[in-house]
N, C-alpha and C. Protein backbone atom coordinates (compact mmCIF):
# COMPACT_ATOMS: atom_id res chain seq x y z
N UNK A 1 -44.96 11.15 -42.95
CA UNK A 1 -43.73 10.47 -42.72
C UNK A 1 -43.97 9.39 -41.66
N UNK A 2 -43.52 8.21 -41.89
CA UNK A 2 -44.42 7.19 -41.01
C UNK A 2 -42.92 7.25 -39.93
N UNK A 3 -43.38 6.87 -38.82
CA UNK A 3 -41.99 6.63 -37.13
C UNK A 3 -41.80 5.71 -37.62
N UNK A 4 -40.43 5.16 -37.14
CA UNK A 4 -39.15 4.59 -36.86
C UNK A 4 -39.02 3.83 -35.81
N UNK A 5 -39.35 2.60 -35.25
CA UNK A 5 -38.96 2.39 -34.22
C UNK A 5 -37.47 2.51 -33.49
N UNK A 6 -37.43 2.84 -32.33
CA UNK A 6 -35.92 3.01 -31.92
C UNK A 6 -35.09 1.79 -31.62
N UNK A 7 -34.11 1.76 -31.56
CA UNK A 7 -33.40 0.16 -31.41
C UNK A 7 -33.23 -0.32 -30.42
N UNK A 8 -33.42 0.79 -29.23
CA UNK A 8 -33.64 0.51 -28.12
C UNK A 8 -35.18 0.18 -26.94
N UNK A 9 -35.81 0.10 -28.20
CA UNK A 9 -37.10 0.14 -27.15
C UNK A 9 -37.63 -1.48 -27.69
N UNK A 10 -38.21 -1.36 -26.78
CA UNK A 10 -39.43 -2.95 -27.19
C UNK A 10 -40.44 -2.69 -27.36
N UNK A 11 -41.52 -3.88 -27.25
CA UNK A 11 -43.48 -3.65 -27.88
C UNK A 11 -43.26 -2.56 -26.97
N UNK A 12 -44.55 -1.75 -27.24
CA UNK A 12 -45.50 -0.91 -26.67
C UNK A 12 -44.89 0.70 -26.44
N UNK A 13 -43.40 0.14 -26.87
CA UNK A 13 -42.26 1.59 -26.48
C UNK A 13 -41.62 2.19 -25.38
N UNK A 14 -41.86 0.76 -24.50
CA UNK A 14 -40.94 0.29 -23.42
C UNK A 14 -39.02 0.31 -23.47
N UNK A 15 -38.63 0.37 -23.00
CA UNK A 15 -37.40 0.14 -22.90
C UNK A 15 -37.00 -0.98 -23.14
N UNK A 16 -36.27 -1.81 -23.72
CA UNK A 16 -36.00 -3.19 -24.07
C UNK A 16 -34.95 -3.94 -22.81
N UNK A 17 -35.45 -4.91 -21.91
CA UNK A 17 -34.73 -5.86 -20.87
C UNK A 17 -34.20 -6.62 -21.13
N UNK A 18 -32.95 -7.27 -20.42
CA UNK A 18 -32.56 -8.62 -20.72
C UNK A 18 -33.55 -9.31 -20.39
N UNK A 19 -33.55 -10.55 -20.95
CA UNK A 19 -34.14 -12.19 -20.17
C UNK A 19 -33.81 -12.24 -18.67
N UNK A 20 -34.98 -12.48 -18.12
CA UNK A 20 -34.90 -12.90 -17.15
C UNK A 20 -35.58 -14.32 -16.88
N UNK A 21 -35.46 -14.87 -16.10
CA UNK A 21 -35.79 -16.15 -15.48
C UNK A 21 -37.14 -16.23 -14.32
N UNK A 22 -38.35 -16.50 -14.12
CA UNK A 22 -39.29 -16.78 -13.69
C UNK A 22 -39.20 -17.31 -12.66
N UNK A 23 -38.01 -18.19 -12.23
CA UNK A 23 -37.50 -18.50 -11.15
C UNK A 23 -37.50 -18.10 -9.87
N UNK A 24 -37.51 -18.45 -8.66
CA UNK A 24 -36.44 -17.28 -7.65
C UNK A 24 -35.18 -18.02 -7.49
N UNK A 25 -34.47 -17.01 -7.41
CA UNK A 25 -33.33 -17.43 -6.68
C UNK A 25 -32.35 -17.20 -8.23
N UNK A 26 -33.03 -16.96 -9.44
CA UNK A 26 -32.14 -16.56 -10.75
C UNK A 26 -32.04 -15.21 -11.04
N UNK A 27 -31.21 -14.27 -10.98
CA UNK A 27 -31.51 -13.25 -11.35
C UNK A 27 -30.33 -13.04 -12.64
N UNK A 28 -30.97 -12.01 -13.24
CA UNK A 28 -29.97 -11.93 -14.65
C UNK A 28 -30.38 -12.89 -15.66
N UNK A 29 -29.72 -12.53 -16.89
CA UNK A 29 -29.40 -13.26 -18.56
C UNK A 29 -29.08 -14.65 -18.10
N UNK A 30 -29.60 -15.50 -18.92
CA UNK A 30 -29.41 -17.07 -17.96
C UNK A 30 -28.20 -17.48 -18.72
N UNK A 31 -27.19 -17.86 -18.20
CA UNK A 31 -26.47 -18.50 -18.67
C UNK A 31 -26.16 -19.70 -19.16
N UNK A 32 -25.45 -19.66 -20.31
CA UNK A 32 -25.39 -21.30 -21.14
C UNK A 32 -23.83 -22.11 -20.81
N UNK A 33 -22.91 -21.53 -19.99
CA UNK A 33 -21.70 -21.92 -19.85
C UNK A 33 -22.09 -22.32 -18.48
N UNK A 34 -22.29 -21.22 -17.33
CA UNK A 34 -21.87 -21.97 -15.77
C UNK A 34 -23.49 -21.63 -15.74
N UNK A 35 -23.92 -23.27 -15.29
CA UNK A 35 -25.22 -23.83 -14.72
C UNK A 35 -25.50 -23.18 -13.63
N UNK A 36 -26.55 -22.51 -13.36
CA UNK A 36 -26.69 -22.18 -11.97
C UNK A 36 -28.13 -22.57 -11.17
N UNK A 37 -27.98 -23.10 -9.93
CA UNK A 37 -29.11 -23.99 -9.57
C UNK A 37 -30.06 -23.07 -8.74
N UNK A 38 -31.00 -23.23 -8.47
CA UNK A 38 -32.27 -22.21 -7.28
C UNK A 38 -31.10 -23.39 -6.01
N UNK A 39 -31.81 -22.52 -4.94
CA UNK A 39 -31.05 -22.94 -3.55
C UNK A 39 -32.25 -23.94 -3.11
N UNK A 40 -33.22 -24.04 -3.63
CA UNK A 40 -34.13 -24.86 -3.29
C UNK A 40 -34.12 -26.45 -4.36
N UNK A 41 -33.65 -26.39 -5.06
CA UNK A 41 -33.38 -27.57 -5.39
C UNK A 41 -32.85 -28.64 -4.49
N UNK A 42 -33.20 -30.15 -4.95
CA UNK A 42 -32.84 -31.06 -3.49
C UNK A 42 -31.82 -31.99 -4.74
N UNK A 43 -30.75 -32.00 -3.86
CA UNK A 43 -29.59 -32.90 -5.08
C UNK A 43 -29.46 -34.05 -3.75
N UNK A 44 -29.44 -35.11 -4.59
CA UNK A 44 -29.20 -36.19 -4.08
C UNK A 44 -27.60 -36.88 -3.44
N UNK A 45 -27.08 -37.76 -2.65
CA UNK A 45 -25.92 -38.11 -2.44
C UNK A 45 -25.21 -39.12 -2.68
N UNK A 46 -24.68 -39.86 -2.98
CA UNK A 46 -23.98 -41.04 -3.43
C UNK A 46 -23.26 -41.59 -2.32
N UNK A 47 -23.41 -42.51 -1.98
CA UNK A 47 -22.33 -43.20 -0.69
C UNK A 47 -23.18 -43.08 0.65
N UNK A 48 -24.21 -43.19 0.46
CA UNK A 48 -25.42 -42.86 1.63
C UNK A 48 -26.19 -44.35 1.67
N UNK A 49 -25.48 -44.42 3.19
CA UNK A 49 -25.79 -45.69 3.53
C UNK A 49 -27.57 -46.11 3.77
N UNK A 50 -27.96 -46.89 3.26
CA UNK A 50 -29.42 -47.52 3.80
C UNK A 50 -29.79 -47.78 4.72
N UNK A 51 -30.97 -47.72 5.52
CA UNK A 51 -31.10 -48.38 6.56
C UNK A 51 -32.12 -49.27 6.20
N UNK A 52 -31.50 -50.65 6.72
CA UNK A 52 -32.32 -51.78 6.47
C UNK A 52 -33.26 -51.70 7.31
N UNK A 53 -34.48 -51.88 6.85
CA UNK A 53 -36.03 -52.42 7.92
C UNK A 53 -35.47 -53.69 8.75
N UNK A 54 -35.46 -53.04 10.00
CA UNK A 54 -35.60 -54.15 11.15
C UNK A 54 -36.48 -55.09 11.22
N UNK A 55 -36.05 -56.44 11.48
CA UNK A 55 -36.38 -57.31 11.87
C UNK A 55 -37.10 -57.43 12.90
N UNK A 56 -38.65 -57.79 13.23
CA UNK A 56 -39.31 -57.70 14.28
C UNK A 56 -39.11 -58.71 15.28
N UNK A 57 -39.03 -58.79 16.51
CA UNK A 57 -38.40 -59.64 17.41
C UNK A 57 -39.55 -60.03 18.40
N UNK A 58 -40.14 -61.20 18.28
CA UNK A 58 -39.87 -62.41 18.17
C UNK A 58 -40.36 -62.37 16.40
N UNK A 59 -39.89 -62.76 15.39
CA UNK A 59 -40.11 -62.98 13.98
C UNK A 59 -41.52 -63.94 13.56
N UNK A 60 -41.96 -63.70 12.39
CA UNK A 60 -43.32 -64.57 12.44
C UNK A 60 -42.76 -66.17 11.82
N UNK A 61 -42.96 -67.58 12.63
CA UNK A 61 -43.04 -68.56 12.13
C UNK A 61 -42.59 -68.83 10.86
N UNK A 62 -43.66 -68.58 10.01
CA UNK A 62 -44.06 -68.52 8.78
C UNK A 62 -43.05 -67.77 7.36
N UNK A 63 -43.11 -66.84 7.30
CA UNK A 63 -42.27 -65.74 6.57
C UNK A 63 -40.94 -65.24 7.00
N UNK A 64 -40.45 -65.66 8.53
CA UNK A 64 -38.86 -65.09 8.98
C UNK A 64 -38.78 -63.90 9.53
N UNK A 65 -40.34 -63.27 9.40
CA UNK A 65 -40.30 -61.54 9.57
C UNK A 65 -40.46 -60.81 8.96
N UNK A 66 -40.26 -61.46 7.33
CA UNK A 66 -39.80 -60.70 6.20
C UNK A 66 -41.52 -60.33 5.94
N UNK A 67 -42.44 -61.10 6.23
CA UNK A 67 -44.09 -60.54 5.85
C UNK A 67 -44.55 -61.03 4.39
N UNK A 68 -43.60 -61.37 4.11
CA UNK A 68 -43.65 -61.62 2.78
C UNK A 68 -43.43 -63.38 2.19
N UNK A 69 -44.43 -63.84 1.33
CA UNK A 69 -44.39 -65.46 1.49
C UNK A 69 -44.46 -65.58 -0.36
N UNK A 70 -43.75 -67.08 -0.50
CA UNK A 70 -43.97 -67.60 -2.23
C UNK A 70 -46.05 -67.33 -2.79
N UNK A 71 -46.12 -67.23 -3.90
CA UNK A 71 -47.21 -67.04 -3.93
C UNK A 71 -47.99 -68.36 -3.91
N UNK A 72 -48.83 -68.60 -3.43
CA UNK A 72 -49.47 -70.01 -3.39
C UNK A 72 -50.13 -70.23 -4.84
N UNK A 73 -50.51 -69.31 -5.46
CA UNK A 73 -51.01 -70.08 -6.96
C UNK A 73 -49.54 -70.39 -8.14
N UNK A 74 -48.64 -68.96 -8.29
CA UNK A 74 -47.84 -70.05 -9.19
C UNK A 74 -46.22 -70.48 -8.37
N UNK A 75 -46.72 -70.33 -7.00
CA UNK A 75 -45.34 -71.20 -6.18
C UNK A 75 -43.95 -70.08 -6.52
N UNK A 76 -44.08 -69.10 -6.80
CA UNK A 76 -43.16 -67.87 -6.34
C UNK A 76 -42.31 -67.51 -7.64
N UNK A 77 -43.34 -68.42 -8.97
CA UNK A 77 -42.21 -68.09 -10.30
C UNK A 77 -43.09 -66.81 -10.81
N UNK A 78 -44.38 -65.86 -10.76
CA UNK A 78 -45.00 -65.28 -11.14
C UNK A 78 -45.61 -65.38 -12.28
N UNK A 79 -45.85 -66.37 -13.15
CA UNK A 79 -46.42 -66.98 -14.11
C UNK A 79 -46.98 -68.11 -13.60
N UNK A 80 -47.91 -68.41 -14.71
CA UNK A 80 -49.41 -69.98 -14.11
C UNK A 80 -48.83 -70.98 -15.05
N UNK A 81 -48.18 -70.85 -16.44
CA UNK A 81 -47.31 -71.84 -17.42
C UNK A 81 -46.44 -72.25 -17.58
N UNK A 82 -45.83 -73.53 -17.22
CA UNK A 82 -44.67 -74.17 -16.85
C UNK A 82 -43.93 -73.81 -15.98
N UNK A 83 -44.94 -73.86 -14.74
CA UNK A 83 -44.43 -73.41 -13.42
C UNK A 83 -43.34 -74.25 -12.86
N UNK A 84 -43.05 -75.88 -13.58
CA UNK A 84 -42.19 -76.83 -13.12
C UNK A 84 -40.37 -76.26 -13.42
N UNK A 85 -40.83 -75.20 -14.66
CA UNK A 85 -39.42 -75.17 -15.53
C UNK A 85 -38.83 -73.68 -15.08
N UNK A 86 -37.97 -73.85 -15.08
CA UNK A 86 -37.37 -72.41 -14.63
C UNK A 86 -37.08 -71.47 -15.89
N UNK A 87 -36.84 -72.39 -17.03
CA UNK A 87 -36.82 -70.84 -18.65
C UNK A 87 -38.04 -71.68 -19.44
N UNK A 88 -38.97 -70.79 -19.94
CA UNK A 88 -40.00 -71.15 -20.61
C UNK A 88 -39.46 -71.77 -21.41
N UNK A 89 -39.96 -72.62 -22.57
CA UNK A 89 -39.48 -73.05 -23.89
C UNK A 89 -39.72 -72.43 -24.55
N UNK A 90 -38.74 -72.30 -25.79
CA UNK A 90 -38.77 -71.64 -27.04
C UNK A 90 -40.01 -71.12 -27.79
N UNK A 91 -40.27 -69.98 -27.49
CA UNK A 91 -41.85 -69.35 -28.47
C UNK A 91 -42.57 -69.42 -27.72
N UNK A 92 -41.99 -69.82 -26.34
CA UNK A 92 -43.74 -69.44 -25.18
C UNK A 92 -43.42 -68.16 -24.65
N UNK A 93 -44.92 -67.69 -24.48
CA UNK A 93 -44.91 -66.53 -23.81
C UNK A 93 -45.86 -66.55 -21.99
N UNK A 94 -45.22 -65.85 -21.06
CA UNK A 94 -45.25 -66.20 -19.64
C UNK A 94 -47.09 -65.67 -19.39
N UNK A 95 -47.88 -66.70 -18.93
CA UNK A 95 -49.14 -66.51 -18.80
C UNK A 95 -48.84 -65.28 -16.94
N UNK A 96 -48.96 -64.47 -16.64
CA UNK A 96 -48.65 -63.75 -15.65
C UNK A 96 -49.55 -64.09 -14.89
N UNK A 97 -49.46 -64.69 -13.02
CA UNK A 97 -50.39 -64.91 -12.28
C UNK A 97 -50.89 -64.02 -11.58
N UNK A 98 -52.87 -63.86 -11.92
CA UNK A 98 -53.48 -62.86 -11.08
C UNK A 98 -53.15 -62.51 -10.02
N UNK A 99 -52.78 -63.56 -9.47
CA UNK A 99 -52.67 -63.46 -7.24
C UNK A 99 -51.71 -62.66 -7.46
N UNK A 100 -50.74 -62.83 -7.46
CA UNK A 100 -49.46 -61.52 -7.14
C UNK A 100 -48.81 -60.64 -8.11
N UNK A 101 -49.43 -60.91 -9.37
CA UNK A 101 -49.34 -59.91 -10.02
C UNK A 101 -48.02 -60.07 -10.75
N UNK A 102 -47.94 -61.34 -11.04
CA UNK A 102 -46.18 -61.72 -11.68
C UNK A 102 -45.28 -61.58 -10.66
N UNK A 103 -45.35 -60.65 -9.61
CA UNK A 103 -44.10 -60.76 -8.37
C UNK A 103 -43.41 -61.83 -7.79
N UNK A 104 -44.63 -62.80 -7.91
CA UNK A 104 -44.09 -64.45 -7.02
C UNK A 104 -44.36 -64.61 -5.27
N UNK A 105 -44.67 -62.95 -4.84
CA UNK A 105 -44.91 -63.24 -3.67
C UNK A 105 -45.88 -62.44 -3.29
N UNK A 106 -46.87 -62.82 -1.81
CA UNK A 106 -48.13 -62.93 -1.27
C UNK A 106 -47.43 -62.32 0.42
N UNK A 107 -48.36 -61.62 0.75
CA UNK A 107 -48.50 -61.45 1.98
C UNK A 107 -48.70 -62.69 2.74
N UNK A 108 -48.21 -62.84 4.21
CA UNK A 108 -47.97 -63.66 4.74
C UNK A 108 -49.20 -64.16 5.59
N UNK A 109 -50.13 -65.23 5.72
CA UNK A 109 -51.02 -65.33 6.05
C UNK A 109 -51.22 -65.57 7.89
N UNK A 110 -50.09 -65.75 8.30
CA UNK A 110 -50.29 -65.71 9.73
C UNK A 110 -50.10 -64.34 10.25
N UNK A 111 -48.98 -63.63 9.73
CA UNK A 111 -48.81 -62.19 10.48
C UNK A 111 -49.76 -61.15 9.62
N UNK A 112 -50.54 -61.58 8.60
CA UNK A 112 -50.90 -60.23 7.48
C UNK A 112 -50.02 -59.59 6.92
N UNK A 113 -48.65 -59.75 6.92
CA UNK A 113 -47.60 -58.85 6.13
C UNK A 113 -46.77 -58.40 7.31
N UNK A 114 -46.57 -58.18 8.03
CA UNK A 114 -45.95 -57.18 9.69
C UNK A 114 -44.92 -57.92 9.71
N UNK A 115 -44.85 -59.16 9.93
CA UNK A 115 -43.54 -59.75 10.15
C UNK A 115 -43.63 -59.97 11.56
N UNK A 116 -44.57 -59.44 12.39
CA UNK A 116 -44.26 -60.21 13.88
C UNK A 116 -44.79 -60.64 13.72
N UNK A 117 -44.35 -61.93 15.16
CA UNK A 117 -45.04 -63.36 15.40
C UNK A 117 -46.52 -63.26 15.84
N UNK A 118 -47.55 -64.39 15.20
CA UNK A 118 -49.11 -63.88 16.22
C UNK A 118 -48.95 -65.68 16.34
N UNK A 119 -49.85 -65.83 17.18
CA UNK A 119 -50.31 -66.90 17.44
C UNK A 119 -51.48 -67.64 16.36
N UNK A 120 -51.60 -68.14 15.86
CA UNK A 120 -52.82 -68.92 15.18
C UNK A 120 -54.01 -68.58 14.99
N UNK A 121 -54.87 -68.42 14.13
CA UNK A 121 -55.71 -67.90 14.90
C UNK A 121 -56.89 -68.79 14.13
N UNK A 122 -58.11 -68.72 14.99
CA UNK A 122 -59.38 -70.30 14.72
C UNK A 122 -59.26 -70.23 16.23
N UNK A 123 -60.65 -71.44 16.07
CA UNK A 123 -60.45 -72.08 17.22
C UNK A 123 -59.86 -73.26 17.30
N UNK A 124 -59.30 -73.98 18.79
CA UNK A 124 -58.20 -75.05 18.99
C UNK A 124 -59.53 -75.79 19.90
N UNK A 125 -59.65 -77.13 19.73
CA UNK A 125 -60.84 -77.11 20.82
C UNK A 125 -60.00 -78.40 20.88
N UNK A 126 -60.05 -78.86 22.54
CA UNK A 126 -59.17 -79.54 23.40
C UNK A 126 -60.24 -80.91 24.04
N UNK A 127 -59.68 -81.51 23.89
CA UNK A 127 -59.86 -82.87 23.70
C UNK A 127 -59.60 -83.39 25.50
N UNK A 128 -60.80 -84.15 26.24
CA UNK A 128 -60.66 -84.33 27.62
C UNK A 128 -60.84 -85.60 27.64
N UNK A 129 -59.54 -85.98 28.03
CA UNK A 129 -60.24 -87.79 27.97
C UNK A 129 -60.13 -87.90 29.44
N UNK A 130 -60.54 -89.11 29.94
CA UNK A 130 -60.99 -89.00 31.46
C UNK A 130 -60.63 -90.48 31.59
């Protein structure tokens, strides 16, 4: 007479469990109506003000502070083809410039990017008339 499994057991002839969740912080049958979150989840906020990057004081010459300058190869449009025109013409497609990478803008060559002021840098060689 071959056994029967019982209706209550599972593989191996275990007792049969609800689902549980792998989680921490879930315990129980997971539910499909009320969502329930781990306490470790990070939820974000809406209406959370920015803080703008300060302005370095005295500012660099050059860039305003900002560290950031037009790109010197295609002049801050990020393409090298019809850099004069502001909308390509019809059926062109935008050649993208190596230097900045299509962005339009370059680190600033007097501060290196920082935005504070430096002084020049070379030599200045001074002229003695007598």
């Amino acid at each position: 007479m071959p056994a029967t499994p019982a209706a209550s057991t599972g593989c191996a002839g275990l007792p049969a469990q609800p689902p549980t969740s792998s989680l921490p912080g879930f315990e129980g049958p997971p539910s499909r109506l009320g969502v329930r979150r781990p306490a470790w989840v990070v939820r974000t906020e809406s209406n959370v003000r920015r803080e703008r990057p300060k302005r370095p004081d005295p500012p660099c010459t050059i860039c305003k502070g900002t560290g950031t300058i037009n790109c010197r190869n295609c002049f801050g449009r990020g393409r090298i083809n019809h850099v004069d025109l502001a909308v390509l013409p019809k059926g062109e497609w935008p050649q993208w410039c190596q230097i900045c990478g299509g962005s339009g803008l370059d680190y600033c060559h007097r501060c290196h990017g920082t935005g504070e002021y430096r002084e020049p840098m070379g030599f200045h060689f001074t002229v003695n008339r007598k």
